[in-house]
mmCIF file of C-alpha atoms in Angstrom:
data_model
loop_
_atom_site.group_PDB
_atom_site.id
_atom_site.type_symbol
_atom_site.label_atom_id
_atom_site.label_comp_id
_atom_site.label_asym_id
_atom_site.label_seq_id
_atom_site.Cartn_x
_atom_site.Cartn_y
_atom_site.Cartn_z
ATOM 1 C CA UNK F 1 173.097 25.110 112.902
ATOM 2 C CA UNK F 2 173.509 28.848 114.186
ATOM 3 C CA UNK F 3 174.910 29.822 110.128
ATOM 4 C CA UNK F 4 171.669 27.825 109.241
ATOM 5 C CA UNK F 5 169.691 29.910 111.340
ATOM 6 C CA UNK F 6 170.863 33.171 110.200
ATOM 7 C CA UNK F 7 170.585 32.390 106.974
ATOM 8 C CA UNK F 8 166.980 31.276 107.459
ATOM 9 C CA UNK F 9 166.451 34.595 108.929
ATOM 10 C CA UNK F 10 167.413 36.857 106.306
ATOM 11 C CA UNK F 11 165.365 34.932 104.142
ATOM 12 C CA UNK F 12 162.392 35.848 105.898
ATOM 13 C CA UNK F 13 163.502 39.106 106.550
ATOM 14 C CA UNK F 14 163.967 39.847 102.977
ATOM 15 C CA UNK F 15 160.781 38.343 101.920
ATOM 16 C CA UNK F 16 158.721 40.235 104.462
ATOM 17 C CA UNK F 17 160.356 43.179 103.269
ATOM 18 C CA UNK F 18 159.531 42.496 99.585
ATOM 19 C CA UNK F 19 155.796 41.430 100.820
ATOM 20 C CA UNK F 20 155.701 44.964 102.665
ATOM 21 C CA UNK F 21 156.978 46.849 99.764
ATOM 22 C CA UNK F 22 154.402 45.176 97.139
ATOM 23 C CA UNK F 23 151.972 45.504 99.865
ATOM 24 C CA UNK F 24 152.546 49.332 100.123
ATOM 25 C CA UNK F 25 152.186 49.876 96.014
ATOM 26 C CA UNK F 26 149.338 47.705 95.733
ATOM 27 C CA UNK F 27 147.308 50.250 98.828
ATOM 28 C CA UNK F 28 148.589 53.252 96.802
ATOM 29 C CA UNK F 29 147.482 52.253 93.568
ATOM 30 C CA UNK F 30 144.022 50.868 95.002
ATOM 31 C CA UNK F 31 143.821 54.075 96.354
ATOM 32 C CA UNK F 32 144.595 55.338 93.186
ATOM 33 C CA UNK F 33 142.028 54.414 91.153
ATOM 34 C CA UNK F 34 139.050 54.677 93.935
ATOM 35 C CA UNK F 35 140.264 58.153 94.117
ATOM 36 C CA UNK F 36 139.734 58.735 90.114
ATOM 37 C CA UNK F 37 136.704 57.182 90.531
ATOM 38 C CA UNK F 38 135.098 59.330 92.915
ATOM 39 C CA UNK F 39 136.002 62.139 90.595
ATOM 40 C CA UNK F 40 134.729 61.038 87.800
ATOM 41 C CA UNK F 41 131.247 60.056 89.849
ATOM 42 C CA UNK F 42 131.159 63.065 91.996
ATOM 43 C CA UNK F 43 129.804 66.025 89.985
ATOM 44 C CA UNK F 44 130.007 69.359 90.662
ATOM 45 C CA UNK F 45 126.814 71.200 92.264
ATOM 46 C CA UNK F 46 125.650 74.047 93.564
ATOM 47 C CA UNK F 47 121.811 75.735 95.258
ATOM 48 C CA UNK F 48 120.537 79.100 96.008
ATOM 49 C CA UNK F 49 118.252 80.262 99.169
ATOM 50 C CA UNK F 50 115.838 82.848 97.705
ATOM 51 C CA UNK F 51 114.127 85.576 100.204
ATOM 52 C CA UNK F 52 111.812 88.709 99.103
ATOM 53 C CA UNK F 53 112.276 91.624 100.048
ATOM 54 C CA UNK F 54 111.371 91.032 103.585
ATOM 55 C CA UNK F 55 113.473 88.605 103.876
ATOM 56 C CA UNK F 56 111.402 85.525 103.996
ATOM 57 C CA UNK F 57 112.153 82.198 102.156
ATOM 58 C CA UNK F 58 110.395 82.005 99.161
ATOM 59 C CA UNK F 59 112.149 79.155 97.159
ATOM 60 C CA UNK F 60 115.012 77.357 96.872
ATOM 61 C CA UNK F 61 117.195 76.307 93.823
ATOM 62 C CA UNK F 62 119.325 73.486 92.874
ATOM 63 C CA UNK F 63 121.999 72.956 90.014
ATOM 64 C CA UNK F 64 123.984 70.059 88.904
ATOM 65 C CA UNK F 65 126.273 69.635 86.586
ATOM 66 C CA UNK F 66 124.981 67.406 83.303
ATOM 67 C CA UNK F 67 127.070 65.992 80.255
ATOM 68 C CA UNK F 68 124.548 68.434 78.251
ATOM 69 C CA UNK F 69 124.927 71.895 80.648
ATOM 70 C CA UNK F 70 123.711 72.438 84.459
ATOM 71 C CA UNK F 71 120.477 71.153 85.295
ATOM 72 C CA UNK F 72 118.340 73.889 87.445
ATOM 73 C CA UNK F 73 115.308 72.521 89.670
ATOM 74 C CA UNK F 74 113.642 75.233 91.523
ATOM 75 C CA UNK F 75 110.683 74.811 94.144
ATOM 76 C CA UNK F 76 108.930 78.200 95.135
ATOM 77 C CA UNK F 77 106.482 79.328 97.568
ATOM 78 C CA UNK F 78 104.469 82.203 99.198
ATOM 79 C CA UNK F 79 104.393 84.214 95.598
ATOM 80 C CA UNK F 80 101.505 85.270 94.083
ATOM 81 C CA UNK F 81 99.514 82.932 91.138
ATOM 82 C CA UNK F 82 100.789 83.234 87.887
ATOM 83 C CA UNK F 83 103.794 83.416 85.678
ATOM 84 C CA UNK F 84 106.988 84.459 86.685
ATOM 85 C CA UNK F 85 110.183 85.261 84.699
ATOM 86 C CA UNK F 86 112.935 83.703 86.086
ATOM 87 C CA UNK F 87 117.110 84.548 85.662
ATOM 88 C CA UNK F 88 120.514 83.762 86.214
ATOM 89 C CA UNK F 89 122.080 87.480 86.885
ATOM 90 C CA UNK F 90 125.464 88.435 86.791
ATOM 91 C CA UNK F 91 126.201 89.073 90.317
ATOM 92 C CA UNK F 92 126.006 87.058 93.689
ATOM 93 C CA UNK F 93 124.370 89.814 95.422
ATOM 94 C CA UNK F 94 121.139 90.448 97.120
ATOM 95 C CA UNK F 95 120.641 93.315 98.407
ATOM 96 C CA UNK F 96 116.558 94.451 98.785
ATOM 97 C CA UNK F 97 114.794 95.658 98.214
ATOM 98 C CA UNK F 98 114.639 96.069 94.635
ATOM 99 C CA UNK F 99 117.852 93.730 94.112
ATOM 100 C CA UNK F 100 119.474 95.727 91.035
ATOM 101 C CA UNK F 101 122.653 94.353 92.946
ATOM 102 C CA UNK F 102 122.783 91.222 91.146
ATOM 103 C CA UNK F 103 123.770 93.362 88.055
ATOM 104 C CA UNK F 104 122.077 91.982 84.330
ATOM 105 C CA UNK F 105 121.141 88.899 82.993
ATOM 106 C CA UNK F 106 123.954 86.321 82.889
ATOM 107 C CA UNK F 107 125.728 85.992 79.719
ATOM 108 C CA UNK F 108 129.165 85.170 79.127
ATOM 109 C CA UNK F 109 129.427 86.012 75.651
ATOM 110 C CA UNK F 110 127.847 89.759 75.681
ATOM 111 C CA UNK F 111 129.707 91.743 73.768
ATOM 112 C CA UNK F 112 132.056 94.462 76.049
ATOM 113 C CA UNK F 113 129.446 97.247 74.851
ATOM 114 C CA UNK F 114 126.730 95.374 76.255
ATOM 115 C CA UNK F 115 128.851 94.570 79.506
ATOM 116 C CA UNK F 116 129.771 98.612 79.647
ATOM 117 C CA UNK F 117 125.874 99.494 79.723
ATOM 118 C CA UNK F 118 124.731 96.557 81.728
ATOM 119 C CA UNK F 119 127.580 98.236 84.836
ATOM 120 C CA UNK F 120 126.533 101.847 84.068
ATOM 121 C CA UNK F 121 130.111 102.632 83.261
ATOM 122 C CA UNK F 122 128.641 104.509 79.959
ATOM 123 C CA UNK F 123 127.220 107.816 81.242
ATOM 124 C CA UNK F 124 126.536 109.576 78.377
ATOM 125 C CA UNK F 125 124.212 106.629 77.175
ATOM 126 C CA UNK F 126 122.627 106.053 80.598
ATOM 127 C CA UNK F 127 119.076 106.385 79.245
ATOM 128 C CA UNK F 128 119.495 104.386 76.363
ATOM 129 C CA UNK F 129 120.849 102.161 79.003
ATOM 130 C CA UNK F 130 117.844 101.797 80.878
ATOM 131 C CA UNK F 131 115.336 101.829 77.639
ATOM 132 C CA UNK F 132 117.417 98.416 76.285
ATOM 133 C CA UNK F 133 117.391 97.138 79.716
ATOM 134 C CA UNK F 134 113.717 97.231 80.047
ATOM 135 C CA UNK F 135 113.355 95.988 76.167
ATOM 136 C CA UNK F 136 115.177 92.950 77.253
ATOM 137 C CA UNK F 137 113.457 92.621 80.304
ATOM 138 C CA UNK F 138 110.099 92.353 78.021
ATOM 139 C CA UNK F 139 111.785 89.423 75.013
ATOM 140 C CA UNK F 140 109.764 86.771 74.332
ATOM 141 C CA UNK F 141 112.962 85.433 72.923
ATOM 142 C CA UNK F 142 111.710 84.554 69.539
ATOM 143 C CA UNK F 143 113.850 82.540 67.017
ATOM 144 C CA UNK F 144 115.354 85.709 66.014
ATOM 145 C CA UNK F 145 116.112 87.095 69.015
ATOM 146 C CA UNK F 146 119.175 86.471 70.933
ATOM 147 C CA UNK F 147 118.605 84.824 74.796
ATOM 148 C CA UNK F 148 121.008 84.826 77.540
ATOM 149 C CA UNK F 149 122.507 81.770 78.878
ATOM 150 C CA UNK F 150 121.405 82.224 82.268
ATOM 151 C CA UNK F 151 117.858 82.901 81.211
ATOM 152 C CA UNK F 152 115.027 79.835 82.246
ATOM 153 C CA UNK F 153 111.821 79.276 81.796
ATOM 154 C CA UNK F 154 109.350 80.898 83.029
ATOM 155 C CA UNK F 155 107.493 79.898 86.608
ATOM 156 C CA UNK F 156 104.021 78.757 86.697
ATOM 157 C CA UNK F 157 102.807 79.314 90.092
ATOM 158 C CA UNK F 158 99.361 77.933 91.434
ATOM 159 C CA UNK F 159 96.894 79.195 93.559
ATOM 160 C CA UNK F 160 98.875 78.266 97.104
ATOM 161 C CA UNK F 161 101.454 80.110 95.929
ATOM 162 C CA UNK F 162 103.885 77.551 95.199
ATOM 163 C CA UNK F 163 105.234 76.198 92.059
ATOM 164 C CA UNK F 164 108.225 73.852 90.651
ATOM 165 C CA UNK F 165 110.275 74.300 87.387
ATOM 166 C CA UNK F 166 112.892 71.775 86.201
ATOM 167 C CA UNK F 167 115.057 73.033 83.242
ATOM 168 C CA UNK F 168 118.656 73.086 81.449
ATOM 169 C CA UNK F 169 121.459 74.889 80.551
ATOM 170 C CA UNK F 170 123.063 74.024 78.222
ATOM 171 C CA UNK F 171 125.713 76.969 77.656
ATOM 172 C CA UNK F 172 126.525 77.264 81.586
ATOM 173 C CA UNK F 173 128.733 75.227 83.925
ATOM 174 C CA UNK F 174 129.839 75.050 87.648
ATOM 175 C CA UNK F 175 132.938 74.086 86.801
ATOM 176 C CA UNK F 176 135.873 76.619 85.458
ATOM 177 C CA UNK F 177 135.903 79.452 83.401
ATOM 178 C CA UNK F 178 133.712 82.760 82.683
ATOM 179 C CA UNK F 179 130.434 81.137 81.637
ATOM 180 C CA UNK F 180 130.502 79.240 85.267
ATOM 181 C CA UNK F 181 127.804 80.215 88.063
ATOM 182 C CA UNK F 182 130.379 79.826 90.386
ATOM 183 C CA UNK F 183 132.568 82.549 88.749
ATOM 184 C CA UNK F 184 134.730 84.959 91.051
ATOM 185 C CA UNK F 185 132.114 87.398 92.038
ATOM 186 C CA UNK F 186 129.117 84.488 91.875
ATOM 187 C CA UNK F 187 126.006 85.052 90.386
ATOM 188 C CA UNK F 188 122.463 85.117 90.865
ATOM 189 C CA UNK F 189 118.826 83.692 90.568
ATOM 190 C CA UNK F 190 116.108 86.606 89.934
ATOM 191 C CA UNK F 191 112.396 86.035 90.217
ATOM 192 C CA UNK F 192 110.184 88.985 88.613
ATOM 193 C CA UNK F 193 106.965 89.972 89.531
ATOM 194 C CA UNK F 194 105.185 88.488 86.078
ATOM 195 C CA UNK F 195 105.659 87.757 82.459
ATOM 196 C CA UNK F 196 105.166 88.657 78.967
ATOM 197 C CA UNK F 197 103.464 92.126 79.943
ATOM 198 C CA UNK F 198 101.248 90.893 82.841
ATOM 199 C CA UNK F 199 102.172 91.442 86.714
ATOM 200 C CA UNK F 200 101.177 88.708 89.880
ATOM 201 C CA UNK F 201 100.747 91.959 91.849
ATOM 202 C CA UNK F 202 98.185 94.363 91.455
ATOM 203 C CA UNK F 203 100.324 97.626 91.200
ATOM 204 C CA UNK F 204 103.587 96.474 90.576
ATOM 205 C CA UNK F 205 105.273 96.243 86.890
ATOM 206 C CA UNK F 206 105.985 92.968 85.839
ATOM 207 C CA UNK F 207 109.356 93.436 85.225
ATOM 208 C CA UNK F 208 109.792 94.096 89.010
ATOM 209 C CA UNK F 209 112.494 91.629 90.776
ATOM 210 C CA UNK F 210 110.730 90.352 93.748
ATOM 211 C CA UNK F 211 113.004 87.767 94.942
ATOM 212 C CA UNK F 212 116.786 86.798 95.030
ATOM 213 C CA UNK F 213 119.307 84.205 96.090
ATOM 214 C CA UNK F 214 122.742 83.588 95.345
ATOM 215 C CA UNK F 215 124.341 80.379 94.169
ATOM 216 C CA UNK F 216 126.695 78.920 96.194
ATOM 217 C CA UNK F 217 128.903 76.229 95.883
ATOM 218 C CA UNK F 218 127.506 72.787 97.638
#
């Protein structure tokens, strides 16, 4: 009865050991695939806080990562009636009150003359510089004309100041790599004082950057 016993009981010990085993592999590989599943639902994203040049909050900017770019919604307020130009720039810096710290328009595939004028590293051709710089400042973008990736729409805003654009971009990412808005060094969203050739602000050239905010990483 006693050899019966024991025998009994490495039976069960055995098959609670094989239960806890397949247990174990079945957790990790449930695990497993709710893990690949949240990364394959959870998208990358990203928003910006955008303040004038006193500081205050004047809009706010999302981004999401789409199958067809990175979607950009952007809600402003407190700006003056009109249209605005709006940008990705090439820096994540802010620093007012003119904000030439975010650097150029963002776009990855400038050629490494362009990037050498846009970081003033080309002294002998700083006027030139600033004479292209303002050109592109003023493109329509026509068919023929060539428009930076991180360049949107421009902003209608209404008579209370505030105004909403929803757009994509379709040569941009969050994720890796240099045409990403979360690149090492960041980047930028830049709203200017008007649009094709007409200022919001009596005084002020159109071109002028009245607002910034950095994109961050959400």
């Amino acid at each position: 009865m006693i050899h019966s016993n024991k025998c009994q009981y490495h039976l069960q010990a055995k098959f609670a050991s094989k239960f806890a085993a397949f247990l174990s592999y079945a957790t990790i590989t449930s695990l497993t695939s709710i893990n690949a599943a949240i990364a394959e639902t959870v998208k990358p994203s990203a928003s910006s806080q955008i303040f004038n040049a006193k500081g205050e909050l004047v809009g706010t900017a999302t981004f999401s990562q789409s199958a067809s770019g990175v979607k950009v919604t952007l809600q402003v307020q407190k700006l003056s009636q009109g249209e605005h130009m709006v940008h990705l720039h090439e820096n994540g810096k802010c620093e007012a009150p003119d904000f030439k710290s975010a650097g150029a328009h963002f776009d990855p595939k400038r050629s490494p003359m362009d990037n050498s004028h846009d970081h003033g590293l080309n002294h002998m051709h700083n006027k030139h510089h600033h004479h292209i710089h303002d050109k592109h400042e003023e493109m329509k973008h026509g068919a023929d004309q060539h428009k930076p990736a991180g360049d949107l729409p421009n902003i209608m805003v209404k008579q209370d100041g505030t105004g909403t654009l929803t757009a994509n971009m379709s040569k941009l990412t969050l994720g890796m790599g240099p045409n990403s808005l979360l690149k090492q060094g960041g980047t930028a969203i830049i709203i200017h004082a008007g649009a094709n050739g007409k200022s919001t602000i009596p005084n002020v050239d159109y071109k002028t950057r009245i607002a910034c905010g950095v994109v961050k990483s959400q």
